[in-house]
Amino acid sequence: MTSPFQALPSVERVLSDERVQQLIEAYSRQVVTTLVRSHLDSARKTIAGGGSPPEFDDLVEAVESQATEQWTSWPSHVINATGVILHTNLGRAPLSRESAEAMQRAALGYSDLELDLESGRRGSRQAHISRLVCEVTGAEAAMVVNNNASAVMLGLAAIADGKEVIVSRGEAVEIGGGFRIPDVLVQSGARLVEVGTTNRTYARDFEAAITPDTGAILSVHASNFKVIGFTNAPKLSELVEVGARRNVPVLHDLGSGCLFDTTEYGLAYEPRPQDSVEAGVGLGFFSGDKLLGGPQAGIIIGRKDLVDVVARHPLARAVRIDKLSMAALAATLLHYIREEALDKVPVWRMMAMTAGEIEVRAGKWQRALGEGAAVVEAQSAIGGGSLPGETLPSWCVAVDCTERVGGADGLAKRLRSGDTPVIARIEDERVLLDPRTVPPEEEERLLDMVKQALFGGSNG
Ligand SMILES: *Cc1c(COP(=O)(O)O)cnc(C)c1O
């Protein structure tokens, strides 16, 4: 009687299979051999546990599919038909063409990142970018780090290490992804002093809490939740007044770096960096990849003496921004300086798209998809920790989901697994496709993918 282990092929036998040879050609003998070994090992474990050995072809196919799934470039491009403009799971803000090109330029060759071309001496990677930030925000000084979470952490560590930081009880919140203001304060070495109540806090609460140990007053924008009803929060300018009287700087975490007035789009007011500067905050912090519409970055603006202290802190080096993000950020800021941001920055092109324009595009999609698709009134969300609960009036194509495609969940899954994955949203057992977040140049591909998911073949 032969042992079931003997039914397993040798490593050499698997490696000599033509399909595996092709993998070796595409990748390398070493990684493919390791992969084959690991599959044979787990087959051995299956057998030891009383299972049966895999068929040779199944084994090879398992190796093949793991190789092609694992050793592929990533992330894959997807079409965002959810209507959520800043979708955290989909990488937040898409970049403008110019920003992407700037990134490519910085990536493909050497650059004057830290070289002063005139003197030939070492320069600062912050010099150029901070001038641009100051121009668009009106700030006296600025610096840029790798994201806003680290900007806040660095700011607190540099300004308030070992001291007390006064925060409104309603603002000692979790921003998301485990970023909790009380924890960040602890990590930065500061001590949290909460004042007021969850719904109502006044400037006098802050004033009463100031002691000789106070390092800063921190104001945090509620970017992912809303408190409604019987509420009060002091104006930033009132906090600045209190701080100025007692020589305590006000630090402001704005969350999103929204340079435009969102009320012009029928949305709630989203704090703008310019307004923080105007109010006289010591330091303001915001993200590059929320409503600014640029790459991941954390931008610090404020008084020169305070920015200088932050820049000299050892953590500044630990949260340094990379040259690719820096290049993309500079290009994004230039769009604002040239007053072309509404046309060029994708996030703002989407924000500014009118319901009328969207209805026309939805109509075109509906005709392409035919029966079973209908144009329906809908709302697009902003998302990404900006303007919670606020939506823009929109139109969608609603696709009926039959049993054949597995209902709405089934169709959504088919859309996600197409050659170009399409991410849609589900409402009332129908799959909704929102044109707001689909750039016109992706329209044809989207429709092909939807037809493929619905009818099992491309009609285009
Ligand atoms: C989003 C957000 C952060 C974190 O910013 P990242 O750039 O994602 O690190 C911090 N604070 C507030 C108020 C935010 O909205």
GROMACS .gro file of C-alpha atoms and ligand atoms in nm:
model
  475
    1MET     CA    1   0.000   0.000   0.000
    2THR     CA    2   0.142   0.341  -0.094
    3SER     CA    3   0.121   0.632   0.146
    4PRO     CA    4  -0.102   0.920   0.031
    5PHE     CA    5   0.204   1.145   0.068
    6GLN     CA    6   0.358   0.964  -0.225
    7ALA     CA    7   0.074   1.089  -0.443
    8LEU     CA    8   0.221   1.439  -0.407
    9PRO     CA    9   0.447   1.545  -0.693
   10SER     CA   10   0.802   1.655  -0.621
   11VAL     CA   11   0.894   2.023  -0.630
   12GLU     CA   12   1.092   1.956  -0.948
   13ARG     CA   13   0.795   1.791  -1.113
   14VAL     CA   14   0.574   2.095  -1.045
   15LEU     CA   15   0.847   2.336  -1.156
   16SER     CA   16   0.882   2.155  -1.487
   17ASP     CA   17   0.515   2.204  -1.575
   18GLU     CA   18   0.478   2.442  -1.867
   19ARG     CA   19   0.245   2.678  -1.681
   20VAL     CA   20   0.486   2.699  -1.389
   21GLN     CA   21   0.774   2.753  -1.630
   22GLN     CA   22   0.588   3.057  -1.758
   23LEU     CA   23   0.564   3.188  -1.404
   24ILE     CA   24   0.939   3.142  -1.362
   25GLU     CA   25   0.988   3.339  -1.682
   26ALA     CA   26   0.760   3.620  -1.562
   27TYR     CA   27   0.895   3.639  -1.206
   28SER     CA   28   1.195   3.434  -1.094
   29ARG     CA   29   1.286   3.071  -1.022
   30GLN     CA   30   1.348   3.150  -0.658
   31VAL     CA   31   1.011   3.306  -0.570
   32VAL     CA   32   0.817   3.049  -0.773
   33THR     CA   33   1.005   2.761  -0.605
   34THR     CA   34   0.924   2.903  -0.262
   35LEU     CA   35   0.560   2.935  -0.359
   36VAL     CA   36   0.543   2.578  -0.493
   37ARG     CA   37   0.706   2.452  -0.172
   38SER     CA   38   0.451   2.633   0.042
   39HIS     CA   39   0.165   2.478  -0.157
   40LEU     CA   40   0.318   2.132  -0.124
   41ASP     CA   41   0.366   2.190   0.250
   42SER     CA   42   0.003   2.280   0.301
   43ALA     CA   43  -0.101   1.978   0.092
   44ARG     CA   44   0.109   1.762   0.324
   45LYS     CA   45  -0.067   1.915   0.625
   46THR     CA   46  -0.404   1.842   0.464
   47ILE     CA   47  -0.302   1.480   0.413
   48ALA     CA   48  -0.167   1.452   0.768
   49GLY     CA   49  -0.506   1.574   0.886
   50GLY     CA   50  -0.678   1.294   0.698
   51GLY     CA   51  -0.754   1.484   0.377
   52SER     CA   52  -0.679   1.370   0.026
   53PRO     CA   53  -0.390   1.496  -0.189
   54PRO     CA   54  -0.477   1.762  -0.450
   55GLU     CA   55  -0.494   1.678  -0.818
   56PHE     CA   56  -0.180   1.787  -1.000
   57ASP     CA   57  -0.369   2.040  -1.215
   58ASP     CA   58  -0.545   2.190  -0.913
   59LEU     CA   59  -0.212   2.234  -0.743
   60VAL     CA   60  -0.061   2.411  -1.042
   61GLU     CA   61  -0.366   2.631  -1.082
   62ALA     CA   62  -0.354   2.729  -0.715
   63VAL     CA   63   0.012   2.826  -0.755
   64GLU     CA   64  -0.069   3.020  -1.071
   65SER     CA   65  -0.356   3.214  -0.923
   66GLN     CA   66  -0.171   3.302  -0.606
   67ALA     CA   67   0.125   3.425  -0.810
   68THR     CA   68  -0.082   3.645  -1.037
   69GLU     CA   69  -0.291   3.786  -0.753
   70GLN     CA   70  -0.001   3.849  -0.521
   71TRP     CA   71   0.274   3.964  -0.753
   72THR     CA   72   0.090   4.238  -0.926
   73SER     CA   73   0.129   4.611  -0.918
   74TRP     CA   74  -0.105   4.779  -0.678
   75PRO     CA   75  -0.331   4.971  -0.618
   76SER     CA   76  -0.555   4.898  -0.917
   77HIS     CA   77  -0.748   5.171  -1.085
   78VAL     CA   78  -1.120   5.161  -1.001
   79ILE     CA   79  -1.412   5.368  -1.122
   80ASN     CA   80  -1.583   5.550  -0.835
   81ALA     CA   81  -1.954   5.558  -0.918
   82THR     CA   82  -2.059   5.601  -0.553
   83GLY     CA   83  -2.097   5.978  -0.579
   84VAL     CA   84  -1.885   6.009  -0.262
   85ILE     CA   85  -1.625   6.267  -0.364
   86LEU     CA   86  -1.368   6.198  -0.091
   87HIS     CA   87  -1.391   5.824  -0.044
   88THR     CA   88  -1.134   5.715   0.213
   89ASN     CA   89  -1.139   5.353   0.092
   90LEU     CA   90  -1.078   5.470  -0.263
   91GLY     CA   91  -0.779   5.688  -0.185
   92ARG     CA   92  -0.950   6.022  -0.108
   93ALA     CA   93  -0.875   6.300  -0.355
   94PRO     CA   94  -0.780   6.215  -0.714
   95LEU     CA   95  -0.506   6.449  -0.839
   96SER     CA   96  -0.514   6.697  -1.123
   97ARG     CA   97  -0.325   6.604  -1.438
   98GLU     CA   98  -0.066   6.871  -1.359
   99SER     CA   99  -0.016   6.735  -1.007
  100ALA     CA  100   0.030   6.383  -1.140
  101GLU     CA  101   0.279   6.509  -1.398
  102ALA     CA  102   0.474   6.699  -1.134
  103MET     CA  103   0.489   6.380  -0.933
  104GLN     CA  104   0.618   6.186  -1.231
  105ARG     CA  105   0.885   6.449  -1.301
  106ALA     CA  106   1.004   6.430  -0.942
  107ALA     CA  107   0.995   6.051  -0.952
  108LEU     CA  108   1.179   5.981  -1.275
  109GLY     CA  109   1.489   6.187  -1.226
  110TYR     CA  110   1.684   6.393  -0.979
  111SER     CA  111   1.548   6.724  -0.860
  112ASP     CA  112   1.654   7.035  -0.670
  113LEU     CA  113   1.461   6.912  -0.370
  114GLU     CA  114   1.721   7.025  -0.119
  115LEU     CA  115   1.961   7.216  -0.334
  116ASP     CA  116   1.973   7.589  -0.387
  117LEU     CA  117   2.051   7.610  -0.758
  118GLU     CA  118   2.188   7.963  -0.731
  119SER     CA  119   2.443   7.910  -0.454
  120GLY     CA  120   2.492   7.538  -0.511
  121ARG     CA  121   2.447   7.486  -0.140
  122ARG     CA  122   2.204   7.277   0.053
  123GLY     CA  123   1.854   7.420   0.050
  124SER     CA  124   1.538   7.343   0.240
  125ARG     CA  125   1.268   7.119   0.100
  126GLN     CA  126   1.019   7.340   0.283
  127ALA     CA  127   1.118   7.677   0.136
  128HIS     CA  128   0.924   7.666  -0.190
  129ILE     CA  129   0.618   7.482  -0.068
  130SER     CA  130   0.576   7.699   0.240
  131ARG     CA  131   0.575   8.014   0.024
  132LEU     CA  132   0.294   7.866  -0.186
  133VAL     CA  133   0.096   7.769   0.125
  134CYS     CA  134   0.139   8.120   0.265
  135GLU     CA  135   0.020   8.273  -0.061
  136VAL     CA  136  -0.306   8.077  -0.072
  137THR     CA  137  -0.383   8.100   0.300
  138GLY     CA  138  -0.241   8.441   0.392
  139ALA     CA  139  -0.038   8.280   0.671
  140GLU     CA  140   0.286   8.429   0.796
  141ALA     CA  141   0.466   8.094   0.793
  142ALA     CA  142   0.398   7.735   0.693
  143MET     CA  143   0.547   7.390   0.674
  144VAL     CA  144   0.433   7.057   0.536
  145VAL     CA  145   0.451   6.705   0.681
  146ASN     CA  146   0.321   6.366   0.570
  147ASN     CA  147  -0.040   6.393   0.688
  148ASN     CA  148  -0.261   6.597   0.914
  149ALA     CA  149  -0.257   6.343   1.197
  150SER     CA  150   0.118   6.386   1.224
  151ALA     CA  151   0.089   6.763   1.180
  152VAL     CA  152  -0.137   6.783   1.488
  153MET     CA  153   0.082   6.545   1.685
  154LEU     CA  154   0.398   6.735   1.594
  155GLY     CA  155   0.241   7.072   1.668
  156LEU     CA  156   0.129   6.961   2.013
  157ALA     CA  157   0.461   6.795   2.092
  158ALA     CA  158   0.656   7.105   1.990
  159ILE     CA  159   0.434   7.364   2.159
  160ALA     CA  160   0.283   7.188   2.460
  161ASP     CA  161   0.506   6.898   2.567
  162GLY     CA  162   0.479   6.861   2.944
  163LYS     CA  163   0.210   7.126   2.960
  164GLU     CA  164  -0.169   7.138   2.974
  165VAL     CA  165  -0.378   7.168   2.661
  166ILE     CA  166  -0.734   7.294   2.700
  167VAL     CA  167  -0.994   7.127   2.476
  168SER     CA  168  -1.371   7.162   2.470
  169ARG     CA  169  -1.539   6.844   2.596
  170GLY     CA  170  -1.735   6.832   2.272
  171GLU     CA  171  -1.413   6.831   2.070
  172ALA     CA  172  -1.212   6.563   2.252
  173VAL     CA  173  -1.321   6.331   1.973
  174GLU     CA  174  -1.214   6.043   1.754
  175ILE     CA  175  -1.138   6.156   1.401
  176GLY     CA  176  -1.132   5.804   1.262
  177GLY     CA  177  -0.884   5.524   1.219
  178GLY     CA  178  -0.799   5.532   1.590
  179PHE     CA  179  -0.699   5.897   1.584
  180ARG     CA  180  -0.843   6.019   1.913
  181ILE     CA  181  -0.762   6.366   2.032
  182PRO     CA  182  -0.712   6.260   2.400
  183ASP     CA  183  -0.470   5.984   2.291
  184VAL     CA  184  -0.283   6.212   2.054
  185LEU     CA  185  -0.237   6.459   2.339
  186VAL     CA  186  -0.094   6.187   2.562
  187GLN     CA  187   0.143   6.074   2.287
  188SER     CA  188   0.264   6.428   2.233
  189GLY     CA  189   0.349   6.461   2.603
  190ALA     CA  190   0.075   6.712   2.678
  191ARG     CA  191  -0.199   6.683   2.942
  192LEU     CA  192  -0.560   6.713   2.837
  193VAL     CA  193  -0.777   6.957   3.026
  194GLU     CA  194  -1.140   6.925   2.917
  195VAL     CA  195  -1.373   7.218   2.962
  196GLY     CA  196  -1.742   7.284   2.904
  197THR     CA  197  -1.994   7.014   2.825
  198THR     CA  198  -2.046   6.790   2.524
  199ASN     CA  199  -2.297   7.027   2.370
  200ARG     CA  200  -2.218   7.371   2.510
  201THR     CA  201  -1.883   7.535   2.575
  202TYR     CA  202  -1.804   7.906   2.611
  203ALA     CA  203  -1.489   8.115   2.581
  204ARG     CA  204  -1.510   8.185   2.956
  205ASP     CA  205  -1.473   7.808   3.022
  206PHE     CA  206  -1.135   7.819   2.851
  207GLU     CA  207  -1.031   8.134   3.031
  208ALA     CA  208  -1.116   7.983   3.371
  209ALA     CA  209  -0.904   7.676   3.295
  210ILE     CA  210  -0.586   7.864   3.208
  211THR     CA  211  -0.306   7.812   3.462
  212PRO     CA  212   0.069   7.878   3.455
  213ASP     CA  213   0.098   7.521   3.320
  214THR     CA  214  -0.120   7.584   3.016
  215GLY     CA  215   0.068   7.526   2.690
  216ALA     CA  216  -0.210   7.578   2.439
  217ILE     CA  217  -0.579   7.595   2.365
  218LEU     CA  218  -0.676   7.337   2.105
  219SER     CA  219  -0.979   7.371   1.881
  220VAL     CA  220  -1.075   7.065   1.675
  221HIS     CA  221  -1.317   7.084   1.387
  222ALA     CA  222  -1.596   6.825   1.408
  223SER     CA  223  -1.527   6.689   1.063
  224ASN     CA  224  -1.705   6.356   1.087
  225PHE     CA  225  -2.003   6.420   1.311
  226LYS     CA  226  -2.256   6.686   1.385
  227VAL     CA  227  -2.398   6.808   1.716
  228ILE     CA  228  -2.738   6.965   1.665
  229GLY     CA  229  -2.994   7.136   1.886
  230PHE     CA  230  -2.897   7.309   2.210
  231THR     CA  231  -2.532   7.374   2.133
  232ASN     CA  232  -2.270   7.642   2.167
  233ALA     CA  233  -1.907   7.664   2.074
  234PRO     CA  234  -1.699   7.980   2.111
  235LYS     CA  235  -1.588   8.153   1.793
  236LEU     CA  236  -1.226   8.098   1.703
  237SER     CA  237  -1.167   8.472   1.737
  238GLU     CA  238  -1.302   8.462   2.094
  239LEU     CA  239  -1.057   8.185   2.181
  240VAL     CA  240  -0.776   8.384   2.024
  241GLU     CA  241  -0.877   8.682   2.236
  242VAL     CA  242  -0.870   8.471   2.553
  243GLY     CA  243  -0.535   8.322   2.452
  244ALA     CA  244  -0.385   8.662   2.370
  245ARG     CA  245  -0.486   8.801   2.711
  246ARG     CA  246  -0.308   8.516   2.888
  247ASN     CA  247  -0.028   8.457   2.637
  248VAL     CA  248  -0.149   8.110   2.537
  249PRO     CA  249  -0.141   8.014   2.167
  250VAL     CA  250  -0.454   7.873   2.005
  251LEU     CA  251  -0.397   7.566   1.790
  252HIS     CA  252  -0.666   7.481   1.536
  253ASP     CA  253  -0.712   7.140   1.375
  254LEU     CA  254  -0.924   7.225   1.073
  255GLY     CA  255  -0.933   6.874   0.931
  256SER     CA  256  -0.998   6.959   0.571
  257GLY     CA  257  -0.804   7.234   0.397
  258CYS     CA  258  -1.100   7.385   0.222
  259LEU     CA  259  -0.993   7.707   0.053
  260PHE     CA  260  -1.332   7.781  -0.105
  261ASP     CA  261  -1.655   7.891   0.057
  262THR     CA  262  -1.868   7.576   0.074
  263THR     CA  263  -2.186   7.775   0.150
  264GLU     CA  264  -2.183   7.884  -0.216
  265TYR     CA  265  -2.264   7.523  -0.301
  266GLY     CA  266  -2.555   7.505  -0.061
  267LEU     CA  267  -2.339   7.322   0.192
  268ALA     CA  268  -2.267   7.395   0.555
  269TYR     CA  269  -1.971   7.620   0.630
  270GLU     CA  270  -1.644   7.428   0.636
  271PRO     CA  271  -1.365   7.618   0.816
  272ARG     CA  272  -1.113   7.766   0.577
  273PRO     CA  273  -0.742   7.805   0.656
  274GLN     CA  274  -0.772   8.172   0.555
  275ASP     CA  275  -1.034   8.224   0.826
  276SER     CA  276  -0.808   8.067   1.090
  277VAL     CA  277  -0.529   8.300   0.987
  278GLU     CA  278  -0.768   8.594   0.993
  279ALA     CA  279  -0.887   8.495   1.341
  280GLY     CA  280  -0.524   8.500   1.454
  281VAL     CA  281  -0.463   8.138   1.555
  282GLY     CA  282  -0.111   8.045   1.657
  283LEU     CA  283  -0.106   7.733   1.441
  284GLY     CA  284  -0.358   7.573   1.204
  285PHE     CA  285  -0.339   7.216   1.075
  286PHE     CA  286  -0.511   7.059   0.774
  287SER     CA  287  -0.497   6.772   0.526
  288GLY     CA  288  -0.372   6.791   0.169
  289ASP     CA  289  -0.601   6.520   0.034
  290LYS     CA  290  -0.942   6.627   0.159
  291LEU     CA  291  -1.110   6.938   0.017
  292LEU     CA  292  -0.779   7.090  -0.089
  293GLY     CA  293  -0.784   6.818  -0.355
  294GLY     CA  294  -0.414   6.735  -0.346
  295PRO     CA  295  -0.192   6.449  -0.228
  296GLN     CA  296  -0.174   6.309   0.123
  297ALA     CA  297  -0.003   6.577   0.330
  298GLY     CA  298  -0.034   6.762   0.657
  299ILE     CA  299  -0.009   7.138   0.628
  300ILE     CA  300   0.085   7.358   0.922
  301ILE     CA  301   0.023   7.732   0.902
  302GLY     CA  302   0.058   8.010   1.153
  303ARG     CA  303   0.283   8.248   1.337
  304LYS     CA  304   0.646   8.238   1.228
  305ASP     CA  305   0.787   8.201   1.581
  306LEU     CA  306   0.565   7.897   1.644
  307VAL     CA  307   0.624   7.735   1.302
  308ASP     CA  308   0.997   7.772   1.364
  309VAL     CA  309   0.964   7.587   1.696
  310VAL     CA  310   0.768   7.310   1.522
  311ALA     CA  311   1.021   7.283   1.239
  312ARG     CA  312   1.309   7.237   1.485
  313HIS     CA  313   1.137   6.959   1.683
  314PRO     CA  314   1.299   6.615   1.632
  315LEU     CA  315   0.963   6.463   1.538
  316ALA     CA  316   0.954   6.692   1.233
  317ARG     CA  317   1.215   6.472   1.068
  318ALA     CA  318   1.020   6.158   1.156
  319VAL     CA  319   0.706   6.283   0.982
  320ARG     CA  320   0.882   6.442   0.685
  321ILE     CA  321   0.688   6.459   0.363
  322ASP     CA  322   0.830   6.275   0.061
  323LYS     CA  323   0.932   6.446  -0.261
  324LEU     CA  324   0.650   6.298  -0.471
  325SER     CA  325   0.375   6.430  -0.245
  326MET     CA  326   0.559   6.760  -0.222
  327ALA     CA  327   0.567   6.791  -0.602
  328ALA     CA  328   0.196   6.711  -0.630
  329LEU     CA  329   0.110   6.953  -0.351
  330ALA     CA  330   0.302   7.237  -0.516
  331ALA     CA  331   0.116   7.177  -0.843
  332THR     CA  332  -0.219   7.164  -0.663
  333LEU     CA  333  -0.149   7.491  -0.480
  334LEU     CA  334  -0.053   7.652  -0.811
  335HIS     CA  335  -0.404   7.583  -0.941
  336TYR     CA  336  -0.538   7.801  -0.661
  337ILE     CA  337  -0.280   8.071  -0.723
  338ARG     CA  338  -0.375   8.073  -1.093
  339GLU     CA  339  -0.744   8.081  -0.998
  340GLU     CA  340  -0.809   7.770  -1.204
  341ALA     CA  341  -0.879   7.529  -0.917
  342LEU     CA  342  -1.250   7.494  -0.994
  343ASP     CA  343  -1.161   7.366  -1.343
  344LYS     CA  344  -0.846   7.173  -1.269
  345VAL     CA  345  -0.873   7.021  -0.922
  346PRO     CA  346  -1.090   6.709  -0.966
  347VAL     CA  347  -1.251   6.735  -0.622
  348TRP     CA  348  -1.371   7.087  -0.700
  349ARG     CA  349  -1.478   7.002  -1.053
  350MET     CA  350  -1.702   6.740  -0.893
  351MET     CA  351  -1.824   6.974  -0.618
  352ALA     CA  352  -1.909   7.242  -0.873
  353MET     CA  353  -2.093   7.010  -1.114
  354THR     CA  354  -2.458   7.116  -1.126
  355ALA     CA  355  -2.750   6.876  -1.085
  356GLY     CA  356  -2.856   6.975  -1.440
  357GLU     CA  357  -2.525   6.864  -1.594
  358ILE     CA  358  -2.540   6.541  -1.399
  359GLU     CA  359  -2.896   6.470  -1.509
  360VAL     CA  360  -2.790   6.498  -1.873
  361ARG     CA  361  -2.509   6.247  -1.820
  362ALA     CA  362  -2.733   6.012  -1.625
  363GLY     CA  363  -2.979   6.024  -1.915
  364LYS     CA  364  -2.703   5.926  -2.155
  365TRP     CA  365  -2.604   5.632  -1.934
  366GLN     CA  366  -2.964   5.521  -1.901
  367ARG     CA  367  -3.007   5.512  -2.280
  368ALA     CA  368  -2.685   5.313  -2.317
  369LEU     CA  369  -2.797   5.059  -2.057
  370GLY     CA  370  -3.155   5.037  -2.180
  371GLU     CA  371  -3.445   4.878  -1.999
  372GLY     CA  372  -3.393   4.802  -1.634
  373ALA     CA  373  -3.205   5.129  -1.586
  374ALA     CA  374  -3.377   5.447  -1.475
  375VAL     CA  375  -3.270   5.803  -1.401
  376VAL     CA  376  -3.348   5.888  -1.040
  377GLU     CA  377  -3.298   6.193  -0.821
  378ALA     CA  378  -3.027   6.135  -0.560
  379GLN     CA  379  -2.774   6.298  -0.331
  380SER     CA  380  -2.393   6.288  -0.359
  381ALA     CA  381  -2.199   6.286  -0.034
  382ILE     CA  382  -1.874   6.472   0.027
  383GLY     CA  383  -1.721   6.202   0.252
  384GLY     CA  384  -1.364   6.165   0.374
  385GLY     CA  385  -1.412   6.346   0.703
  386SER     CA  386  -1.546   6.665   0.551
  387LEU     CA  387  -1.892   6.817   0.581
  388PRO     CA  388  -2.065   6.533   0.771
  389GLY     CA  389  -2.420   6.468   0.661
  390GLU     CA  390  -2.397   6.731   0.390
  391THR     CA  391  -2.494   6.630   0.037
  392LEU     CA  392  -2.512   6.782  -0.307
  393PRO     CA  393  -2.828   6.734  -0.516
  394SER     CA  394  -2.756   6.485  -0.791
  395TRP     CA  395  -2.902   6.234  -1.036
  396CYS     CA  396  -2.814   5.869  -1.064
  397VAL     CA  397  -2.882   5.577  -1.288
  398ALA     CA  398  -3.058   5.309  -1.086
  399VAL     CA  399  -3.009   4.960  -1.220
  400ASP     CA  400  -3.271   4.695  -1.144
  401CYS     CA  401  -3.112   4.381  -1.011
  402THR     CA  402  -3.265   4.053  -1.114
  403GLU     CA  403  -3.217   3.716  -0.948
  404ARG     CA  404  -2.992   3.622  -1.239
  405VAL     CA  405  -2.722   3.869  -1.131
  406GLY     CA  406  -2.771   3.781  -0.765
  407GLY     CA  407  -2.973   4.086  -0.663
  408ALA     CA  408  -2.819   4.420  -0.573
  409ASP     CA  409  -2.535   4.271  -0.369
  410GLY     CA  410  -2.463   4.025  -0.650
  411LEU     CA  411  -2.448   4.295  -0.915
  412ALA     CA  412  -2.233   4.521  -0.696
  413LYS     CA  413  -1.994   4.231  -0.653
  414ARG     CA  414  -1.985   4.159  -1.025
  415LEU     CA  415  -1.908   4.527  -1.084
  416ARG     CA  416  -1.622   4.511  -0.836
  417SER     CA  417  -1.471   4.207  -1.002
  418GLY     CA  418  -1.472   4.335  -1.361
  419ASP     CA  419  -1.154   4.410  -1.558
  420THR     CA  420  -1.188   4.767  -1.439
  421PRO     CA  421  -1.360   4.744  -1.101
  422VAL     CA  422  -1.662   4.972  -1.063
  423ILE     CA  423  -1.766   5.075  -0.713
  424ALA     CA  424  -2.136   5.158  -0.686
  425ARG     CA  425  -2.379   5.211  -0.403
  426ILE     CA  426  -2.694   5.019  -0.319
  427GLU     CA  427  -3.024   5.181  -0.232
  428ASP     CA  428  -3.363   5.008  -0.213
  429GLU     CA  429  -3.232   4.687  -0.368
  430ARG     CA  430  -3.105   4.875  -0.671
  431VAL     CA  431  -2.751   4.956  -0.776
  432LEU     CA  432  -2.700   5.332  -0.811
  433LEU     CA  433  -2.439   5.486  -1.037
  434ASP     CA  434  -2.364   5.854  -0.973
  435PRO     CA  435  -2.203   6.047  -1.262
  436ARG     CA  436  -2.063   6.315  -1.028
  437THR     CA  437  -1.754   6.112  -0.936
  438VAL     CA  438  -1.699   5.954  -1.280
  439PRO     CA  439  -1.486   6.173  -1.506
  440PRO     CA  440  -1.620   6.192  -1.865
  441GLU     CA  441  -1.317   6.008  -2.001
  442GLU     CA  442  -1.410   5.703  -1.789
  443GLU     CA  443  -1.773   5.701  -1.896
  444GLU     CA  444  -1.741   5.460  -2.188
  445ARG     CA  445  -1.540   5.214  -1.984
  446LEU     CA  446  -1.791   5.233  -1.701
  447LEU     CA  447  -2.083   5.156  -1.933
  448ASP     CA  448  -1.891   4.862  -2.083
  449MET     CA  449  -1.823   4.726  -1.737
  450VAL     CA  450  -2.187   4.762  -1.630
  451LYS     CA  451  -2.306   4.583  -1.946
  452GLN     CA  452  -2.053   4.311  -1.886
  453ALA     CA  453  -2.175   4.267  -1.529
  454LEU     CA  454  -2.539   4.267  -1.637
  455PHE     CA  455  -2.527   4.061  -1.954
  456GLY     CA  456  -2.203   3.871  -1.912
  457GLY     CA  457  -2.029   4.016  -2.216
  458SER     CA  458  -1.898   4.346  -2.344
  459ASN     CA  459  -2.123   4.515  -2.599
  460GLY     CA  460  -1.865   4.782  -2.666
  461LIG     C1  461  -0.903   6.405   0.870
  461LIG     C2  462  -0.869   6.471   0.996
  461LIG     C3  463  -0.746   6.447   1.059
  461LIG     C4  464  -0.646   6.350   1.004
  461LIG     O1  465  -0.593   6.399   0.882
  461LIG     P1  466  -0.508   6.300   0.787
  461LIG     O2  467  -0.456   6.388   0.679
  461LIG     O3  468  -0.603   6.196   0.741
  461LIG     O4  469  -0.399   6.244   0.871
  461LIG     C5  470  -0.719   6.514   1.176
  461LIG     N1  471  -0.808   6.599   1.230
  461LIG     C6  472  -0.928   6.625   1.172
  461LIG     C7  473  -1.023   6.720   1.238
  461LIG     C8  474  -0.963   6.561   1.053
  461LIG     O5  475  -1.080   6.585   0.996
   0.00000   0.00000   0.00000
